[in-house]
């Protein structure tokens, strides 16, 4: 994209510390501008939160970054590569993997089978559905370890569809971790959870951040305050403010647009 070259000509640093960057990111739906001119820079190894009121464009930005939506304008760069024209599967193979607001697990497979299926990705395009069970046993120890990491030891043989909501979200994080992505995008990881489940997921995110970059959308401001290195506030599809929690919570525009109307 020409603007990356223009940025270099202007002397703008595109350092190795920035793993994900957007410029002029815009999405329009039949005349309605859902995201407008969003410039986002996520530093490697950090937890970066996107917050904002309902309808601010947070999930649309996630869908643009992971290519479930095509931008109307602008560009996206991940780990030094322009990914604007790539497909979702290509972005995931590069190492940027996302979760969804609605838990995306296979309900008729057990928790262990869900994680093992994700681990089988290392075999390439084959998921070995026709292979004898014994040939897939080498994935089981790792799958059990991942389930234990997310607090699901003892749930290995439970069908995913029968898990309580909070445990189901933990299983989704385990399957995401099975892909060993350098960057995780978590969309509302604590939405709809009871207090104990929220605490469990927060502890999990802290534990798995080592060696990874995490971008998350989250409404619970206590979670954001406890996890995030940097926060970007969106409103009406545009960036309103960016900084750490202390700076964001003191910003009068942010208070008016978001924090003041949230009881988290």
XYZ file of C-alpha atoms in Angstrom:
264
model
C 0.000 0.000 0.000
C 1.224 3.453 -0.883
C 0.504 4.981 2.513
C 3.072 2.723 4.229
C 5.722 4.171 1.922
C 4.352 7.652 2.532
C 4.555 7.108 6.283
C 8.209 6.204 5.941
C 8.819 9.287 3.810
C 7.214 11.425 6.532
C 9.626 9.868 9.000
C 6.880 8.101 10.962
C 8.419 5.175 12.893
C 7.128 1.726 11.985
C 9.301 0.021 14.596
C 9.504 -3.649 15.406
C 7.620 -2.978 18.641
C 4.401 -2.438 16.649
C 2.875 -5.768 15.645
C -0.501 -4.549 14.362
C -1.224 -1.225 12.700
C -4.120 0.299 10.798
C -4.324 3.510 8.829
C -7.548 5.192 7.719
C -9.544 2.056 8.501
C -13.129 2.670 7.395
C -16.217 0.519 6.928
C -19.428 1.743 5.350
C -22.688 -0.240 5.113
C -25.090 1.145 2.506
C -24.292 4.728 3.421
C -23.908 4.156 7.165
C -20.325 4.658 8.323
C -19.742 2.123 11.117
C -15.968 2.708 11.394
C -14.255 5.872 10.207
C -10.564 6.587 9.744
C -9.359 4.418 12.637
C -5.614 4.489 13.248
C -4.585 1.732 15.640
C -1.097 0.741 16.765
C -0.727 -2.318 18.984
C 2.690 -2.880 20.542
C 4.173 -6.347 20.611
C 3.803 -8.207 23.893
C 1.134 -5.895 25.342
C -2.528 -6.212 26.234
C -4.422 -3.549 24.297
C -8.126 -2.948 24.979
C -10.815 -1.483 22.739
C -13.645 0.042 24.746
C -16.637 2.198 24.002
C -20.423 2.320 24.313
C -22.677 -0.092 22.441
C -22.556 0.633 18.733
C -19.144 2.300 18.927
C -17.733 -0.029 16.251
C -15.538 -2.289 18.383
C -16.642 -5.635 16.964
C -16.675 -4.169 13.450
C -13.015 -3.234 13.945
C -12.310 -6.805 15.090
C -14.059 -8.174 12.013
C -12.042 -5.863 9.779
C -8.738 -6.806 11.407
C -9.405 -10.529 11.010
C -10.892 -10.053 7.519
C -14.413 -11.274 8.273
C -15.300 -7.891 6.792
C -13.562 -6.068 3.963
C -12.692 -2.415 4.670
C -14.267 0.282 2.540
C -11.009 2.245 2.852
C -7.686 2.128 4.652
C -5.215 -0.661 5.272
C -4.047 -3.144 7.899
C -0.516 -4.310 8.597
C 0.381 -7.284 10.809
C 3.910 -8.201 11.829
C 5.435 -6.209 9.000
C 3.081 -7.447 6.287
C 0.152 -5.747 4.578
C -2.822 -8.066 5.175
C -5.564 -5.821 3.797
C -6.341 -8.150 0.905
C -6.031 -11.468 2.729
C -8.799 -13.912 3.666
C -9.649 -14.832 7.293
C -7.928 -18.224 7.113
C -4.776 -16.619 5.719
C -4.695 -14.089 8.549
C -5.125 -16.878 11.104
C -2.269 -18.847 9.548
C -0.034 -15.796 9.939
C -0.649 -15.957 13.688
C -3.545 -13.592 14.462
C -6.373 -15.671 15.930
C -9.639 -14.430 17.399
C -12.460 -15.484 19.661
C -16.072 -14.398 19.252
C -18.779 -12.852 21.447
C -20.785 -16.064 21.054
C -18.815 -19.128 22.065
C -17.571 -20.969 18.973
C -17.001 -24.576 20.007
C -18.220 -27.881 18.571
C -21.103 -28.709 20.939
C -21.296 -32.412 20.095
C -17.590 -33.032 20.724
C -16.097 -33.334 24.188
C -13.902 -30.622 25.636
C -10.862 -32.815 24.986
C -11.887 -33.464 21.378
C -12.385 -29.729 20.741
C -8.852 -28.912 21.888
C -7.330 -31.923 20.165
C -8.949 -30.888 16.893
C -7.261 -27.486 17.140
C -3.920 -29.157 17.899
C -4.253 -31.306 14.792
C -3.866 -28.162 12.709
C -0.105 -28.762 12.747
C -0.699 -31.600 10.276
C -1.627 -28.992 7.678
C -4.904 -29.172 5.773
C -5.782 -32.646 7.079
C -7.732 -32.957 10.331
C -7.578 -36.778 10.234
C -11.247 -37.446 10.882
C -10.818 -40.875 9.294
C -7.705 -41.835 11.246
C -7.807 -44.521 13.981
C -8.071 -43.029 17.471
C -4.714 -44.445 18.524
C -2.884 -42.404 15.867
C -4.184 -39.186 17.412
C -3.234 -40.108 20.978
C -0.034 -38.041 20.774
C -2.169 -34.890 20.955
C -3.963 -35.906 24.133
C -1.326 -34.964 26.708
C -1.039 -31.466 25.265
C -4.841 -31.148 25.032
C -5.243 -32.187 28.672
C -2.554 -29.715 29.718
C -4.330 -26.879 27.889
C -7.636 -27.798 29.530
C -5.911 -27.741 32.916
C -4.418 -24.319 32.083
C -7.908 -22.864 31.627
C -9.380 -24.575 34.687
C -11.121 -27.381 32.831
C -9.314 -30.369 34.283
C -12.028 -32.863 35.130
C -14.178 -31.699 32.202
C -12.267 -33.577 29.482
C -15.104 -35.974 28.640
C -17.970 -33.503 28.972
C -19.693 -32.522 25.741
C -18.887 -28.889 24.986
C -22.560 -28.084 24.501
C -23.283 -29.148 28.093
C -20.638 -26.944 29.710
C -21.780 -23.912 31.734
C -21.331 -20.641 29.864
C -18.174 -19.538 31.663
C -16.537 -22.933 31.182
C -17.499 -22.884 27.527
C -15.698 -19.560 27.073
C -12.668 -21.035 28.839
C -12.767 -23.947 26.371
C -12.777 -21.500 23.474
C -9.665 -19.834 24.879
C -8.037 -23.268 25.231
C -8.729 -24.053 21.571
C -7.317 -20.652 20.612
C -4.180 -21.353 22.638
C -3.865 -24.736 20.924
C -3.120 -22.848 17.719
C -0.186 -21.208 19.562
C -0.853 -17.765 18.056
C 1.563 -14.894 18.669
C -1.475 -12.584 18.707
C -4.906 -13.241 20.212
C -7.999 -11.104 19.668
C -10.573 -11.668 22.410
C -14.068 -10.329 21.763
C -15.920 -9.778 25.057
C -14.174 -12.657 26.878
C -16.113 -12.071 30.134
C -19.522 -11.176 28.673
C -22.403 -12.791 30.541
C -20.165 -14.394 33.154
C -20.700 -14.676 36.886
C -18.150 -12.989 39.141
C -16.160 -16.181 39.787
C -15.942 -16.923 36.070
C -14.787 -13.348 35.351
C -11.997 -13.696 37.903
C -10.995 -17.029 36.368
C -10.798 -15.600 32.832
C -8.837 -12.530 33.998
C -6.319 -14.799 35.739
C -6.148 -16.938 32.593
C -5.452 -13.963 30.309
C -2.695 -12.808 32.648
C -1.200 -16.295 32.586
C -1.230 -16.753 28.807
C 0.001 -13.270 27.873
C 3.636 -14.337 28.185
C 5.162 -14.176 24.713
C 1.906 -12.998 23.131
C 0.130 -9.831 22.128
C -3.536 -9.579 23.110
C -6.128 -7.206 21.705
C -9.460 -7.366 23.502
C -12.890 -5.816 23.389
C -14.347 -5.629 26.885
C -17.196 -3.760 28.588
C -16.193 -4.569 32.146
C -13.993 -1.627 33.102
C -12.590 -3.414 36.136
C -11.290 -6.106 33.793
C -9.882 -3.460 31.452
C -8.183 -1.632 34.317
C -6.644 -4.820 35.667
C -5.343 -6.193 32.380
C -4.615 -3.488 29.858
C -1.361 -1.721 29.080
C -3.035 0.548 26.520
C -6.685 1.431 25.924
C -8.257 2.822 22.766
C -11.692 4.367 23.206
C -14.074 4.284 20.260
C -17.277 6.242 19.874
C -19.448 6.412 16.781
C -16.841 4.434 14.878
C -13.976 6.839 15.556
C -11.068 6.943 18.001
C -11.914 9.297 20.853
C -8.845 8.785 23.055
C -5.934 6.453 23.728
C -3.631 5.880 26.672
C -3.274 3.893 29.868
C -6.179 3.482 32.281
C -5.192 6.456 34.441
C -5.167 8.787 31.445
C -8.364 7.377 29.953
C -10.318 7.456 33.213
C -9.370 11.114 33.729
C -10.325 12.194 30.216
C -13.546 14.281 30.367
C -14.572 13.332 26.827
C -14.269 9.647 27.689
C -16.255 10.136 30.888
C -19.020 11.812 28.931
C -19.078 9.243 26.142
C -18.512 6.033 28.042
C -17.277 5.739 31.592
C -19.855 8.040 33.067
C -22.644 5.911 31.614
C -21.202 2.579 32.694
C -21.838 1.044 36.099
C -19.135 -1.610 35.881
